[in-house]
């Protein structure tokens, strides 16, 4: 990879925006490599959690078009997809939890691609901005869908219509980020959280829960969700991870999960149907 680095250690895949000399300016190459990296992590049974971060002092200062414009051509077989969405939509579809560790500037694509992450940990020096209106552009990465679900319509309207840059304290107060840490600690805190998730949570349960939260929330009725809940829970008696989760709790020990993602996902999940 040219603009992204990828490494796996102890069940954690680290995906790093790796253009520190350009403050991790977002490129089409970076977008495609991010999608590839998340594909790799999702398909690797040794990976339980993904940490997304940036090399250097900034997470991402937004689009870098210095090498030329976007190639918006699409062949006859597929629709063209803008670059930020190539990352954000891949994170949305993940079966593994994603932790974003954000430092310095996270503007434009640096703000949009982190929205589908399960956890966003920010450094106290982090700065965010959906600056599209100030550039005569339009929001990307399906951010107009994700952001109101995190911070509410009013705050999303404020940030996106004004295009203003805001600090980490404001992002925390609004719920866009879940915790603040000193700049030299934020990545370590992300790995600490990743290790806790690996130690305490069942991978198949996590995969189902994160997708249900996204896909159930927009429905106009709880009845389809109740039906899926019932089918999932009815199968729990024969589910080895359910048995292990209960036994480990009663025996006061760490669980030893045996089910794997994606192989052991229930085949009747509606988002798995073609």
Short mmCIF file of C-alpha atoms in Angstrom, two decimals:
data_model
loop_
_atom_site.label_atom_id
_atom_site.label_comp_id
_atom_site.label_asym_id
_atom_site.label_seq_id
_atom_site.Cartn_x
_atom_site.Cartn_y
_atom_site.Cartn_z
CA UNK A 1 0.00 0.00 0.00
CA UNK A 2 1.15 3.56 -0.74
CA UNK A 3 -0.98 5.78 1.51
CA UNK A 4 -2.18 3.36 4.20
CA UNK A 5 -0.34 0.91 6.43
CA UNK A 6 -1.85 -2.28 7.84
CA UNK A 7 -0.60 -4.50 10.66
CA UNK A 8 -2.09 -7.23 12.86
CA UNK A 9 -0.97 -8.08 16.40
CA UNK A 10 -2.72 -9.96 19.22
CA UNK A 11 -6.11 -9.86 17.54
CA UNK A 12 -5.99 -6.15 16.68
CA UNK A 13 -5.63 -4.86 13.13
CA UNK A 14 -4.18 -1.35 12.95
CA UNK A 15 -5.14 0.67 9.88
CA UNK A 16 -3.06 3.86 9.62
CA UNK A 17 -3.44 6.80 7.27
CA UNK A 18 0.21 7.04 6.31
CA UNK A 19 0.99 10.33 4.59
CA UNK A 20 2.35 12.32 7.54
CA UNK A 21 4.35 14.59 5.20
CA UNK A 22 0.99 15.74 3.75
CA UNK A 23 -0.82 15.71 7.11
CA UNK A 24 -2.58 12.59 5.83
CA UNK A 25 -4.38 14.45 3.09
CA UNK A 26 -7.07 12.15 1.71
CA UNK A 27 -6.53 10.72 -1.78
CA UNK A 28 -8.34 8.32 -4.07
CA UNK A 29 -5.48 5.89 -3.51
CA UNK A 30 -5.95 6.19 0.25
CA UNK A 31 -9.69 5.59 -0.12
CA UNK A 32 -9.20 2.41 -2.12
CA UNK A 33 -6.48 1.15 0.21
CA UNK A 34 -8.66 1.80 3.27
CA UNK A 35 -11.45 -0.27 1.73
CA UNK A 36 -8.95 -3.04 1.01
CA UNK A 37 -7.57 -2.93 4.56
CA UNK A 38 -11.03 -3.21 6.12
CA UNK A 39 -11.86 -6.05 3.74
CA UNK A 40 -8.72 -7.83 4.94
CA UNK A 41 -9.52 -7.27 8.61
CA UNK A 42 -13.13 -8.38 8.27
CA UNK A 43 -12.17 -11.61 6.53
CA UNK A 44 -9.33 -12.53 8.90
CA UNK A 45 -10.58 -14.71 11.76
CA UNK A 46 -7.48 -13.77 13.78
CA UNK A 47 -8.67 -10.14 13.86
CA UNK A 48 -11.19 -9.23 16.54
CA UNK A 49 -10.96 -5.42 16.60
CA UNK A 50 -9.73 -2.74 14.19
CA UNK A 51 -7.99 0.47 15.27
CA UNK A 52 -8.05 3.32 12.73
CA UNK A 53 -5.52 6.11 13.23
CA UNK A 54 -3.23 8.53 11.42
CA UNK A 55 0.56 8.80 11.31
CA UNK A 56 2.13 12.02 12.56
CA UNK A 57 0.46 14.91 14.34
CA UNK A 58 -2.82 14.95 12.39
CA UNK A 59 -5.46 12.36 11.64
CA UNK A 60 -6.48 13.78 8.25
CA UNK A 61 -6.76 17.35 6.95
CA UNK A 62 -9.27 16.45 4.26
CA UNK A 63 -9.04 15.89 0.53
CA UNK A 64 -5.68 16.35 -1.18
CA UNK A 65 -6.36 17.10 -4.81
CA UNK A 66 -2.88 18.42 -5.56
CA UNK A 67 -2.19 15.49 -7.86
CA UNK A 68 -5.28 16.17 -9.95
CA UNK A 69 -9.05 15.95 -9.80
CA UNK A 70 -11.31 13.01 -9.17
CA UNK A 71 -11.86 10.45 -11.89
CA UNK A 72 -15.64 10.30 -11.81
CA UNK A 73 -16.00 7.89 -14.68
CA UNK A 74 -17.79 4.62 -14.07
CA UNK A 75 -17.86 1.59 -16.27
CA UNK A 76 -21.14 0.19 -17.51
CA UNK A 77 -21.26 -2.42 -14.78
CA UNK A 78 -20.97 -0.34 -11.62
CA UNK A 79 -21.82 3.05 -10.21
CA UNK A 80 -19.06 5.52 -9.33
CA UNK A 81 -18.62 6.02 -5.56
CA UNK A 82 -16.99 9.08 -4.06
CA UNK A 83 -13.76 8.37 -2.15
CA UNK A 84 -14.79 9.07 1.47
CA UNK A 85 -17.76 6.74 1.11
CA UNK A 86 -15.49 3.93 -0.05
CA UNK A 87 -14.11 3.93 3.50
CA UNK A 88 -17.14 4.94 5.57
CA UNK A 89 -19.51 2.46 3.95
CA UNK A 90 -16.97 -0.35 4.36
CA UNK A 91 -16.72 0.47 8.07
CA UNK A 92 -20.52 0.50 8.28
CA UNK A 93 -20.62 -3.04 6.86
CA UNK A 94 -17.93 -4.38 9.22
CA UNK A 95 -18.53 -7.42 11.41
CA UNK A 96 -15.66 -6.37 13.69
CA UNK A 97 -15.76 -3.33 16.00
CA UNK A 98 -13.76 -0.32 14.83
CA UNK A 99 -12.06 2.15 17.19
CA UNK A 100 -10.94 5.48 15.72
CA UNK A 101 -8.01 7.15 17.51
CA UNK A 102 -7.98 10.78 16.38
CA UNK A 103 -5.33 13.42 16.92
CA UNK A 104 -4.77 16.90 15.56
CA UNK A 105 -6.77 17.97 12.52
CA UNK A 106 -9.68 15.76 11.44
CA UNK A 107 -11.39 17.91 8.83
CA UNK A 108 -13.50 17.05 5.79
CA UNK A 109 -12.84 13.39 5.06
CA UNK A 110 -11.04 13.27 8.40
CA UNK A 111 -14.40 13.89 10.08
CA UNK A 112 -16.66 11.91 7.74
CA UNK A 113 -14.84 8.57 7.61
CA UNK A 114 -14.80 8.16 11.40
CA UNK A 115 -18.56 8.49 11.89
CA UNK A 116 -19.40 4.77 11.35
CA UNK A 117 -16.74 3.65 13.86
CA UNK A 118 -18.05 2.03 17.03
CA UNK A 119 -15.82 4.17 19.24
CA UNK A 120 -14.15 7.51 18.53
CA UNK A 121 -11.40 8.42 20.98
CA UNK A 122 -9.97 11.90 20.46
CA UNK A 123 -6.86 13.68 21.62
CA UNK A 124 -7.39 16.94 23.49
CA UNK A 125 -5.78 18.75 20.54
CA UNK A 126 -8.18 17.28 17.97
CA UNK A 127 -10.10 19.65 15.71
CA UNK A 128 -13.07 18.62 13.58
CA UNK A 129 -14.91 20.26 10.71
CA UNK A 130 -17.50 19.44 8.06
CA UNK A 131 -16.20 22.34 5.97
CA UNK A 132 -17.94 21.53 2.69
CA UNK A 133 -20.24 24.58 2.61
CA UNK A 134 -17.17 26.82 2.87
CA UNK A 135 -15.63 25.21 -0.21
CA UNK A 136 -18.75 25.14 -2.39
CA UNK A 137 -18.83 21.36 -1.96
CA UNK A 138 -21.28 18.79 -0.59
CA UNK A 139 -20.95 16.40 2.36
CA UNK A 140 -19.44 12.99 1.62
CA UNK A 141 -19.20 9.54 3.11
CA UNK A 142 -22.96 9.41 3.82
CA UNK A 143 -22.16 11.80 6.68
CA UNK A 144 -25.59 13.45 6.48
CA UNK A 145 -27.01 10.05 7.47
CA UNK A 146 -24.47 9.16 10.17
CA UNK A 147 -23.94 12.50 11.92
CA UNK A 148 -27.54 13.26 13.02
CA UNK A 149 -27.75 9.76 14.50
CA UNK A 150 -24.76 10.57 16.69
CA UNK A 151 -25.38 14.18 17.72
CA UNK A 152 -28.98 14.99 16.75
CA UNK A 153 -30.33 16.98 13.83
CA UNK A 154 -29.86 20.41 15.41
CA UNK A 155 -26.15 20.02 16.11
CA UNK A 156 -25.55 18.32 12.75
CA UNK A 157 -27.28 21.26 11.04
CA UNK A 158 -25.09 23.72 12.96
CA UNK A 159 -21.82 22.01 12.05
CA UNK A 160 -22.64 21.16 8.44
CA UNK A 161 -24.44 24.31 7.32
CA UNK A 162 -21.90 26.65 8.95
CA UNK A 163 -18.91 24.52 7.98
CA UNK A 164 -17.10 25.79 11.06
CA UNK A 165 -14.21 23.98 12.73
CA UNK A 166 -14.81 22.92 16.34
CA UNK A 167 -12.66 21.51 19.11
CA UNK A 168 -12.54 18.19 20.92
CA UNK A 169 -14.49 19.44 23.94
CA UNK A 170 -17.44 20.41 21.74
CA UNK A 171 -17.27 17.06 19.93
CA UNK A 172 -17.32 15.24 23.28
CA UNK A 173 -20.22 17.27 24.67
CA UNK A 174 -22.28 16.52 21.54
CA UNK A 175 -21.52 12.79 21.57
CA UNK A 176 -19.46 12.68 18.39
CA UNK A 177 -16.51 11.34 20.37
CA UNK A 178 -16.76 9.12 23.43
CA UNK A 179 -13.60 10.12 25.34
CA UNK A 180 -10.72 12.60 25.32
CA UNK A 181 -7.10 11.77 26.09
CA UNK A 182 -3.76 13.52 25.93
CA UNK A 183 -2.25 13.39 22.42
CA UNK A 184 0.49 10.96 23.44
CA UNK A 185 -2.05 8.64 25.11
CA UNK A 186 -4.96 8.38 22.67
CA UNK A 187 -3.59 5.48 20.61
CA UNK A 188 -2.62 3.53 23.74
CA UNK A 189 -6.14 4.05 25.08
CA UNK A 190 -7.55 2.72 21.81
CA UNK A 191 -5.46 -0.44 22.16
CA UNK A 192 -6.50 -0.75 25.80
CA UNK A 193 -10.16 -0.65 24.76
CA UNK A 194 -9.48 -3.14 21.96
CA UNK A 195 -7.93 -5.61 24.41
CA UNK A 196 -10.92 -5.27 26.73
CA UNK A 197 -13.35 -6.00 23.88
CA UNK A 198 -11.32 -9.04 22.85
CA UNK A 199 -11.22 -10.35 26.42
CA UNK A 200 -14.86 -9.80 27.34
CA UNK A 201 -17.10 -9.85 24.25
CA UNK A 202 -18.19 -12.65 21.91
CA UNK A 203 -17.29 -11.89 18.28
CA UNK A 204 -20.53 -13.18 16.73
CA UNK A 205 -22.65 -11.31 19.28
CA UNK A 206 -20.75 -8.10 18.56
CA UNK A 207 -21.15 -8.51 14.79
CA UNK A 208 -24.92 -8.99 15.10
CA UNK A 209 -25.41 -6.20 17.64
CA UNK A 210 -23.51 -3.51 15.70
CA UNK A 211 -25.47 -4.23 12.53
CA UNK A 212 -28.83 -4.39 14.34
CA UNK A 213 -28.22 -1.00 15.96
CA UNK A 214 -27.64 0.61 12.58
CA UNK A 215 -30.30 -1.22 10.62
CA UNK A 216 -33.08 -1.34 13.21
CA UNK A 217 -33.01 2.30 14.31
CA UNK A 218 -34.52 3.76 11.09
CA UNK A 219 -37.43 1.27 10.96
CA UNK A 220 -40.89 2.71 11.61
CA UNK A 221 -41.93 -0.21 13.81
CA UNK A 222 -40.23 -2.41 16.42
CA UNK A 223 -42.09 -5.53 15.31
CA UNK A 224 -39.57 -6.73 12.66
CA UNK A 225 -36.81 -6.26 15.24
CA UNK A 226 -38.74 -8.23 17.85
CA UNK A 227 -39.12 -11.05 15.33
CA UNK A 228 -35.38 -11.17 14.70
CA UNK A 229 -34.67 -10.91 18.44
CA UNK A 230 -36.93 -13.90 19.03
CA UNK A 231 -35.24 -16.03 16.39
CA UNK A 232 -31.76 -15.17 17.68
CA UNK A 233 -32.65 -15.83 21.31
CA UNK A 234 -34.48 -19.06 20.48
CA UNK A 235 -31.21 -20.39 19.05
CA UNK A 236 -29.19 -19.41 22.10
CA UNK A 237 -29.74 -22.70 23.93
CA UNK A 238 -27.62 -24.51 21.35
CA UNK A 239 -25.15 -21.66 20.87
CA UNK A 240 -21.72 -22.58 22.30
CA UNK A 241 -20.77 -18.97 22.95
CA UNK A 242 -23.97 -18.38 24.92
CA UNK A 243 -23.22 -21.41 27.07
CA UNK A 244 -19.63 -20.25 27.53
CA UNK A 245 -20.71 -16.71 28.36
CA UNK A 246 -23.05 -17.88 31.10
CA UNK A 247 -20.61 -20.47 32.51
CA UNK A 248 -17.69 -18.03 32.56
CA UNK A 249 -19.86 -15.52 34.43
CA UNK A 250 -20.94 -18.11 37.00
CA UNK A 251 -17.38 -19.39 37.39
CA UNK A 252 -15.93 -15.86 37.54
CA UNK A 253 -13.38 -16.37 34.78
CA UNK A 254 -12.66 -14.89 31.38
CA UNK A 255 -14.70 -16.47 28.57
CA UNK A 256 -13.09 -18.57 25.84
CA UNK A 257 -15.12 -17.92 22.72
CA UNK A 258 -15.11 -20.54 19.97
CA UNK A 259 -17.42 -19.08 17.31
CA UNK A 260 -15.80 -17.11 14.49
CA UNK A 261 -16.75 -14.20 12.26
CA UNK A 262 -17.95 -14.35 9.56
CA UNK A 263 -18.28 -18.16 9.39
CA UNK A 264 -20.63 -18.55 12.37
CA UNK A 265 -22.97 -15.66 11.73
CA UNK A 266 -26.62 -16.84 11.59
CA UNK A 267 -27.43 -17.34 7.92
CA UNK A 268 -30.93 -15.88 8.31
CA UNK A 269 -29.75 -12.34 9.19
CA UNK A 270 -31.65 -10.13 6.74
CA UNK A 271 -28.60 -8.06 5.75
CA UNK A 272 -26.75 -11.22 4.67
CA UNK A 273 -29.39 -12.13 2.11
CA UNK A 274 -28.48 -11.43 -1.49
#
